[in-house]
């Protein structure tokens, strides 16, 4: 059984899974069953870890290193090892039964058992980490140059301020225009109020004039009643020039109330 390479070398920061390959070659004239063992079975995943290799045939084995939770220090020394064990299996043709029949093969062909030890080497490579940091730096620079940094925030603030000022000026202009329009639409509101006051004043003066006229008529009727007899006095008390005294009193009261309400 030939095994290649002699040393398994893993490179990277080891925070993610990494795979190396092992090549086994059967240089004998009979089929060989093999098993791959490791000192760190929880750290490595071997596919396949047991199988059969025909005469003058080769097989490629994947050795998957699981990622660590944190990057390894540069001075880390790996002490992991692999052991490849092979035995003749002339009567076994099913690779899936190698693990099941391994004890029987080991007992029967113990004198033909072959072993090969492999050492594991870790190369701490920061290139991937540096590349990731470089990508982050490039993205940050691109973001800053695109205006998303402090200058971009200031520009955005200035734009917002200008937009607000423009909106305020627009609102003020529209408000002034609306006020002017209102003035044009209702130019004589004050004049209308003055005209109403003049009309009320005229109505009041007319009412006072009517009251004075009624008072003069009442005085004239009283004098006429004093010159006539008692018989005509009763008729005079009821009517004054065709206007009854109660009706005249009501008119006077209405005029007074109207004048008080207007004033």
Coordinates of N, CA and C in Angstrom, one line a residue, residues 34-224:
X34 N -8.9 -1.5 3.8 CA -8.1 -0.5 4.6 C -9.1 0.3 5.6
X35 N -8.5 0.8 6.6 CA -9.2 1.7 7.5 C -8.3 2.9 7.8
X36 N -9.0 4.1 8.0 CA -8.2 5.3 8.3 C -8.6 5.7 9.7
X37 N -7.6 5.8 10.6 CA -7.9 6.2 12.0 C -7.2 7.5 12.3
X38 N -7.7 8.2 13.3 CA -7.1 9.5 13.7 C -7.1 9.7 15.2
X39 N -6.2 10.5 15.7 CA -6.1 10.7 17.1 C -7.1 11.8 17.5
X40 N -7.8 12.5 16.6 CA -8.8 13.5 16.9 C -10.0 13.2 16.0
X41 N -10.8 12.2 16.4 CA -11.9 11.8 15.6 C -13.0 12.9 15.6
X42 N -13.1 13.7 16.6 CA -14.1 14.7 16.7 C -13.8 16.0 15.8
X43 N -12.5 16.1 15.5 CA -12.0 17.2 14.7 C -12.0 17.0 13.2
X44 N -11.9 15.7 12.8 CA -11.8 15.4 11.4 C -12.9 14.5 10.9
X45 N -13.3 14.7 9.7 CA -14.3 13.8 9.0 C -13.7 13.1 7.8
X46 N -13.6 11.8 7.8 CA -12.9 11.0 6.8 C -13.9 10.3 5.9
X47 N -13.8 10.5 4.6 CA -14.7 9.9 3.6 C -13.9 9.4 2.4
X48 N -14.0 8.1 2.2 CA -14.5 7.0 3.1 C -13.4 6.7 4.2
X49 N -13.8 6.2 5.3 CA -12.9 5.8 6.4 C -12.6 4.3 6.3
X50 N -13.3 3.6 5.5 CA -13.0 2.1 5.3 C -13.5 1.7 3.9
X51 N -12.7 0.9 3.2 CA -13.2 0.5 1.9 C -12.2 -0.6 1.4
X52 N -12.3 -0.9 0.1 CA -11.5 -2.0 -0.6 C -10.8 -1.3 -1.8
X53 N -9.6 -1.6 -2.0 CA -8.8 -1.2 -3.2 C -8.4 -2.4 -4.0
X54 N -8.8 -2.4 -5.2 CA -8.4 -3.6 -6.1 C -6.9 -3.5 -6.4
X55 N -6.4 -4.6 -7.0 CA -5.0 -4.6 -7.4 C -4.7 -3.5 -8.4
X56 N -3.6 -2.8 -8.1 CA -3.1 -1.7 -9.0 C -4.1 -0.6 -9.2
X57 N -4.9 -0.4 -8.2 CA -5.9 0.7 -8.2 C -5.6 1.7 -7.1
X58 N -6.2 2.9 -7.3 CA -6.0 3.9 -6.3 C -7.3 4.5 -5.9
X59 N -7.3 5.1 -4.7 CA -8.5 5.7 -4.2 C -8.2 7.1 -3.5
X60 N -9.1 8.0 -3.6 CA -8.9 9.4 -3.1 C -9.7 9.5 -1.8
X61 N -9.1 9.9 -0.7 CA -9.8 10.0 0.5 C -9.9 11.5 0.9
X62 N -11.0 11.9 1.3 CA -11.2 13.3 1.8 C -11.0 13.4 3.3
X63 N -10.2 14.3 3.8 CA -10.0 14.5 5.2 C -10.4 15.9 5.5
X64 N -11.6 16.0 6.1 CA -12.2 17.3 6.3 C -11.9 17.8 7.8
X65 N -11.2 18.9 7.9 CA -10.9 19.5 9.2 C -12.1 20.5 9.5
X66 N -12.7 20.2 10.7 CA -13.8 21.1 11.1 C -13.2 22.4 11.6
X67 N -13.9 23.5 11.4 CA -13.4 24.8 11.8 C -13.4 25.1 13.3
X68 N -12.5 25.8 13.7 CA -12.4 26.2 15.2 C -13.3 27.4 15.4
X69 N -13.7 27.6 16.6 CA -14.5 28.8 17.0 C -13.8 30.1 16.9
X70 N -12.4 30.1 17.1 CA -11.6 31.3 17.0 C -10.4 31.0 16.2
X71 N -9.8 32.0 15.6 CA -8.6 31.8 14.8 C -7.4 31.3 15.7
X72 N -6.6 30.5 15.1 CA -5.5 29.9 15.9 C -4.3 30.9 15.9
X73 N -3.6 30.9 17.0 CA -2.4 31.7 17.1 C -1.3 31.2 16.1
X74 N -0.5 32.1 15.7 CA 0.5 31.8 14.7 C 1.5 30.7 15.2
X75 N 1.7 30.6 16.5 CA 2.7 29.7 17.1 C 2.0 28.3 17.5
X76 N 0.8 28.1 16.9 CA 0.1 26.9 17.3 C 0.8 25.7 16.7
X77 N 1.0 24.6 17.4 CA 1.6 23.4 17.0 C 0.6 22.3 17.0
X78 N 0.3 21.7 15.8 CA -0.6 20.6 15.7 C 0.0 19.3 16.0
X79 N -0.6 18.5 16.9 CA -0.1 17.2 17.3 C -1.0 16.0 16.8
X80 N -1.9 16.3 15.8 CA -2.8 15.3 15.3 C -2.0 14.4 14.4
X81 N -2.5 13.1 14.4 CA -1.9 12.1 13.5 C -3.0 11.2 12.9
X82 N -2.7 10.6 11.7 CA -3.5 9.7 11.1 C -2.8 8.3 11.0
X83 N -3.6 7.3 11.0 CA -3.0 5.9 10.9 C -3.8 5.2 9.8
X84 N -3.1 4.7 8.8 CA -3.8 3.9 7.7 C -3.4 2.5 7.9
X85 N -4.4 1.6 8.0 CA -4.1 0.2 8.2 C -4.7 -0.6 7.0
X86 N -4.0 -1.5 6.5 CA -4.5 -2.3 5.3 C -4.3 -3.8 5.6
X87 N -5.2 -4.6 5.0 CA -5.2 -6.1 5.2 C -5.6 -6.7 3.9
X88 N -5.1 -7.9 3.5 CA -5.7 -8.6 2.3 C -7.1 -9.0 2.6
X89 N -7.9 -9.0 1.5 CA -9.3 -9.4 1.7 C -9.8 -10.1 0.4
X90 N -9.2 -11.3 0.1 CA -9.5 -12.0 -1.1 C -10.9 -12.5 -1.2
X91 N -11.5 -12.7 0.0 CA -12.9 -13.3 0.0 C -13.9 -12.2 0.3
X92 N -13.6 -10.9 0.3 CA -14.5 -9.9 0.6 C -14.6 -8.9 -0.6
X93 N -15.8 -8.7 -1.1 CA -15.9 -7.8 -2.3 C -16.8 -6.6 -2.0
X94 N -17.5 -6.6 -0.9 CA -18.4 -5.5 -0.6 C -17.7 -4.5 0.3
X95 N -17.4 -3.2 -0.2 CA -16.7 -2.3 0.7 C -17.5 -1.9 1.9
X96 N -18.8 -2.0 1.8 CA -19.6 -1.6 3.0 C -19.5 -2.5 4.1
X97 N -18.9 -3.7 3.9 CA -18.8 -4.7 5.0 C -17.4 -4.8 5.6
X98 N -16.6 -3.8 5.2 CA -15.2 -3.8 5.7 C -15.1 -3.6 7.2
X99 N -15.9 -2.6 7.7 CA -15.9 -2.4 9.2 C -16.4 -3.6 9.9
X100 N -17.5 -4.2 9.3 CA -18.1 -5.4 10.0 C -17.2 -6.6 10.0
X101 N -16.4 -6.8 9.0 CA -15.5 -8.0 8.9 C -14.1 -7.7 9.3
X102 N -13.8 -6.5 9.8 CA -12.4 -6.1 10.0 C -11.8 -7.0 11.1
X103 N -12.5 -7.3 12.2 CA -11.9 -8.1 13.2 C -11.5 -9.5 12.7
X104 N -12.4 -10.1 11.8 CA -12.1 -11.4 11.3 C -10.9 -11.3 10.3
X105 N -10.8 -10.2 9.5 CA -9.6 -10.1 8.6 C -8.4 -9.9 9.4
X106 N -8.5 -9.1 10.5 CA -7.3 -8.8 11.3 C -6.7 -10.1 12.0
X107 N -7.7 -11.0 12.4 CA -7.2 -12.2 13.0 C -6.6 -13.2 11.9
X108 N -7.2 -13.2 10.8 CA -6.8 -14.1 9.7 C -5.5 -13.7 9.1
X109 N -5.4 -12.4 8.8 CA -4.2 -11.9 8.1 C -3.3 -11.0 9.0
X110 N -3.2 -11.3 10.2 CA -2.4 -10.5 11.1 C -1.0 -10.3 10.7
X111 N -0.4 -11.3 10.1 CA 1.0 -11.3 9.7 C 1.2 -10.4 8.4
X112 N 0.1 -10.1 7.7 CA 0.2 -9.2 6.5 C -0.3 -7.8 6.7
X113 N -0.6 -7.5 8.0 CA -1.1 -6.2 8.3 C 0.0 -5.1 8.0
X114 N -0.4 -4.0 7.3 CA 0.4 -2.9 7.0 C -0.1 -1.6 7.7
X115 N 0.8 -0.8 8.2 CA 0.4 0.5 8.8 C 1.2 1.6 8.3
X116 N 0.6 2.7 8.2 CA 1.3 3.9 7.7 C 0.8 5.1 8.6
X117 N 1.7 5.8 9.2 CA 1.4 6.9 10.1 C 1.6 8.2 9.3
X118 N 0.7 9.2 9.5 CA 0.8 10.5 8.9 C 0.7 11.6 9.9
X119 N 1.6 12.5 9.8 CA 1.6 13.7 10.7 C 0.8 14.8 10.0
X120 N 0.2 15.6 10.9 CA -0.6 16.8 10.4 C 0.1 18.1 10.8
X121 N 0.2 19.0 9.8 CA 0.8 20.2 10.0 C -0.2 21.4 9.7
X122 N -0.2 22.4 10.6 CA -1.1 23.5 10.4 C -0.2 24.7 10.0
X123 N -0.6 25.4 8.9 CA 0.1 26.6 8.5 C -0.9 27.7 8.7
X124 N -0.7 28.6 9.7 CA -1.6 29.7 9.9 C -1.4 30.8 8.9
X125 N -2.4 30.9 8.1 CA -2.3 31.9 6.9 C -3.3 33.0 7.2
X126 N -2.8 34.2 7.3 CA -3.7 35.4 7.5 C -4.1 36.0 6.2
X127 N -3.8 35.4 5.1 CA -4.2 36.1 3.8 C -5.7 36.3 3.7
X128 N -6.4 35.2 4.1 CA -7.9 35.3 4.0 C -8.4 36.4 4.9
X129 N -7.8 36.4 6.2 CA -8.3 37.5 7.1 C -7.9 38.8 6.6
X130 N -6.7 39.0 6.0 CA -6.3 40.3 5.5 C -7.2 40.7 4.3
X131 N -7.5 39.7 3.5 CA -8.3 40.0 2.3 C -9.7 40.4 2.7
X132 N -10.3 39.8 3.8 CA -11.6 40.2 4.3 C -11.5 41.6 4.9
X133 N -10.4 41.9 5.6 CA -10.3 43.3 6.1 C -10.1 44.3 5.0
X134 N -9.4 43.9 4.0 CA -9.2 44.8 2.8 C -10.5 45.1 2.1
X135 N -11.4 44.0 2.0 CA -12.7 44.2 1.4 C -13.5 45.1 2.2
X136 N -13.5 45.0 3.6 CA -14.3 45.8 4.4 C -13.8 47.3 4.3
X137 N -12.4 47.4 4.3 CA -11.9 48.8 4.1 C -12.3 49.4 2.8
X138 N -12.2 48.6 1.7 CA -12.6 49.1 0.4 C -14.1 49.6 0.4
X139 N -14.9 48.7 1.0 CA -16.4 49.1 1.1 C -16.6 50.3 1.9
X140 N -15.8 50.5 3.0 CA -16.0 51.7 3.9 C -15.5 52.9 3.1
X141 N -14.4 52.8 2.3 CA -13.9 53.9 1.5 C -14.9 54.3 0.5
X142 N -15.5 53.3 -0.2 CA -16.5 53.5 -1.3 C -17.7 54.2 -0.7
X143 N -18.1 53.7 0.5 CA -19.3 54.3 1.1 C -19.0 55.8 1.5
X144 N -17.8 56.1 2.0 CA -17.5 57.4 2.4 C -17.4 58.3 1.2
X145 N -16.8 57.8 0.1 CA -16.6 58.6 -1.1 C -18.0 58.9 -1.8
X146 N -18.9 57.9 -1.6 CA -20.2 58.1 -2.2 C -21.1 59.1 -1.4
X147 N -20.6 59.6 -0.3 CA -21.3 60.6 0.4 C -22.1 60.1 1.6
X148 N -21.8 58.9 2.1 CA -22.6 58.3 3.2 C -21.9 58.5 4.5
X149 N -20.7 59.2 4.5 CA -20.0 59.5 5.7 C -20.5 60.8 6.3
X150 N -19.5 61.5 7.0 CA -19.9 62.8 7.7 C -20.3 63.8 6.7
X151 N -19.5 63.9 5.6 CA -19.8 64.9 4.5 C -21.1 64.6 3.9
X152 N -21.4 63.3 3.7 CA -22.7 63.0 3.1 C -23.8 63.4 4.0
X153 N -23.6 63.1 5.3 CA -24.7 63.5 6.3 C -24.9 65.0 6.3
X154 N -23.7 65.8 6.2 CA -23.9 67.3 6.2 C -24.6 67.7 4.9
X155 N -24.2 67.1 3.8 CA -24.9 67.5 2.6 C -26.4 67.2 2.6
X156 N -26.7 66.0 3.2 CA -28.1 65.6 3.3 C -28.8 66.6 4.2
X157 N -28.1 67.0 5.3 CA -28.7 68.0 6.2 C -29.0 69.3 5.5
X158 N -27.9 69.8 4.7 CA -28.1 71.0 4.0 C -29.2 70.9 3.0
X159 N -29.3 69.8 2.3 CA -30.4 69.6 1.4 C -31.8 69.7 2.1
X160 N -31.8 69.1 3.2 CA -33.1 69.1 4.0 C -33.4 70.5 4.4
X161 N -32.4 71.3 4.9 CA -32.6 72.7 5.3 C -33.1 73.5 4.1
X162 N -32.4 73.4 3.0 CA -32.8 74.1 1.8 C -34.2 73.8 1.4
X163 N -34.5 72.5 1.4 CA -35.9 72.1 1.0 C -36.9 72.7 2.0
X164 N -36.6 72.7 3.3 CA -37.5 73.3 4.2 C -37.7 74.8 4.0
X165 N -36.5 75.5 3.8 CA -36.6 76.9 3.5 C -37.5 77.2 2.3
X166 N -37.2 76.4 1.2 CA -38.0 76.6 0.0 C -39.5 76.4 0.3
X167 N -39.8 75.4 1.0 CA -41.2 75.1 1.4 C -41.8 76.2 2.1
X168 N -41.0 76.8 3.1 CA -41.5 77.9 3.9 C -41.8 79.1 3.1
X169 N -40.8 79.4 2.2 CA -41.0 80.5 1.3 C -42.3 80.4 0.4
X170 N -42.4 79.1 0.0 CA -43.6 78.8 -0.9 C -44.9 79.0 -0.1
X171 N -44.9 78.6 1.2 CA -46.1 78.7 2.0 C -46.4 80.2 2.3
X172 N -45.3 80.9 2.6 CA -45.5 82.3 2.9 C -46.0 83.1 1.7
X173 N -45.4 82.8 0.5 CA -45.9 83.4 -0.7 C -47.3 83.1 -1.0
X174 N -47.7 81.8 -0.8 CA -49.1 81.4 -1.1 C -50.0 82.1 -0.1
X175 N -49.5 82.2 1.2 CA -50.4 82.9 2.2 C -50.6 84.3 1.9
X176 N -49.5 85.0 1.5 CA -49.6 86.4 1.1 C -50.6 86.6 -0.1
X177 N -50.4 85.7 -1.1 CA -51.3 85.8 -2.3 C -52.7 85.6 -1.9
X178 N -52.9 84.6 -1.0 CA -54.3 84.4 -0.5 C -54.9 85.6 0.2
X179 N -54.0 86.2 1.0 CA -54.5 87.4 1.7 C -54.9 88.5 0.7
X180 N -54.0 88.7 -0.3 CA -54.3 89.7 -1.3 C -55.6 89.4 -2.0
X181 N -55.8 88.1 -2.3 CA -57.0 87.7 -3.0 C -58.2 88.0 -2.2
X182 N -58.1 87.7 -0.9 CA -59.2 88.0 0.0 C -59.6 89.5 0.0
X183 N -58.5 90.3 0.1 CA -58.8 91.7 0.1 C -59.4 92.2 -1.2
X184 N -59.0 91.6 -2.3 CA -59.6 92.0 -3.6 C -61.0 91.5 -3.7
X185 N -61.3 90.3 -3.1 CA -62.6 89.8 -3.2 C -63.6 90.5 -2.3
X186 N -63.1 91.0 -1.1 CA -64.0 91.7 -0.2 C -63.3 93.1 0.1
X187 N -63.3 94.0 -0.8 CA -62.7 95.2 -0.6 C -63.4 96.2 0.3
X188 N -64.7 96.1 0.5 CA -65.5 97.1 1.2 C -66.2 96.5 2.4
X189 N -65.5 95.6 3.2 CA -66.2 95.1 4.4 C -66.4 96.2 5.4
X190 N -65.3 97.1 5.6 CA -65.5 98.2 6.5 C -66.5 99.2 6.0
X191 N -66.5 99.5 4.7 CA -67.4 100.4 4.2 C -68.9 100.0 4.4
X192 N -69.1 98.6 4.2 CA -70.4 98.1 4.4 C -70.9 98.3 5.8
X193 N -70.0 98.1 6.8 CA -70.4 98.3 8.2 C -70.8 99.8 8.5
X194 N -70.0 100.7 7.9 CA -70.3 102.1 8.1 C -71.6 102.5 7.4
X195 N -71.9 101.9 6.3 CA -73.2 102.2 5.6 C -74.3 101.7 6.5
X196 N -74.2 100.5 7.1 CA -75.2 99.9 7.9 C -75.5 100.8 9.1
X197 N -74.4 101.4 9.7 CA -74.5 102.3 10.9 C -75.3 103.5 10.4
X198 N -75.0 104.1 9.3 CA -75.7 105.2 8.8 C -77.2 105.0 8.6
X199 N -77.5 103.8 8.0 CA -78.9 103.4 7.8 C -79.7 103.3 9.2
X200 N -79.0 102.7 10.2 CA -79.6 102.6 11.5 C -79.9 103.9 12.1
X201 N -78.8 104.8 11.9 CA -79.0 106.2 12.5 C -80.2 106.9 11.8
X202 N -80.3 106.7 10.5 CA -81.4 107.4 9.8 C -82.8 106.8 10.3
X203 N -82.8 105.5 10.5 CA -84.1 104.9 11.0 C -84.4 105.4 12.4
X204 N -83.3 105.6 13.2 CA -83.6 106.1 14.6 C -84.1 107.5 14.6
X205 N -83.5 108.3 13.7 CA -83.9 109.7 13.6 C -85.4 109.8 13.1
X206 N -85.7 108.9 12.1 CA -87.1 108.9 11.6 C -88.1 108.5 12.7
X207 N -87.7 107.5 13.6 CA -88.5 107.1 14.7 C -88.7 108.2 15.7
X208 N -87.6 108.9 16.0 CA -87.8 110.0 16.9 C -88.7 111.1 16.4
X209 N -88.6 111.3 15.0 CA -89.5 112.3 14.4 C -90.9 111.9 14.5
X210 N -91.2 110.6 14.3 CA -92.6 110.2 14.5 C -93.1 110.3 15.9
X211 N -92.2 110.1 16.8 CA -92.6 110.2 18.3 C -92.9 111.7 18.6
X212 N -92.1 112.6 18.0 CA -92.3 114.0 18.3 C -93.7 114.5 17.6
X213 N -93.9 114.0 16.4 CA -95.2 114.3 15.8 C -96.4 113.8 16.6
X214 N -96.2 112.6 17.1 CA -97.3 112.0 17.9 C -97.6 112.8 19.2
X215 N -96.4 113.3 19.7 CA -96.5 114.0 21.0 C -97.2 115.4 20.7
X216 N -96.8 116.0 19.6 CA -97.5 117.3 19.2 C -99.0 117.1 19.0
X217 N -99.3 116.1 18.3 CA -100.8 115.8 18.1 C -101.5 115.6 19.4
X218 N -100.8 114.8 20.3 CA -101.5 114.5 21.6 C -101.7 115.8 22.4
X219 N -100.7 116.7 22.4 CA -100.9 118.0 23.1 C -102.1 118.8 22.4
X220 N -102.1 118.8 21.1 CA -103.2 119.6 20.4 C -104.5 119.0 20.7
X221 N -104.7 117.7 20.8 CA -106.0 117.1 21.1 C -106.4 117.4 22.5
X222 N -105.4 117.4 23.4 CA -105.8 117.7 24.8 C -106.3 119.1 25.0
X223 N -105.7 120.0 24.2 CA -106.2 121.4 24.3 C -107.6 121.5 23.7
X224 N -107.8 120.8 22.6 CA -109.2 120.8 22.0 C -110.2 120.2 22.9

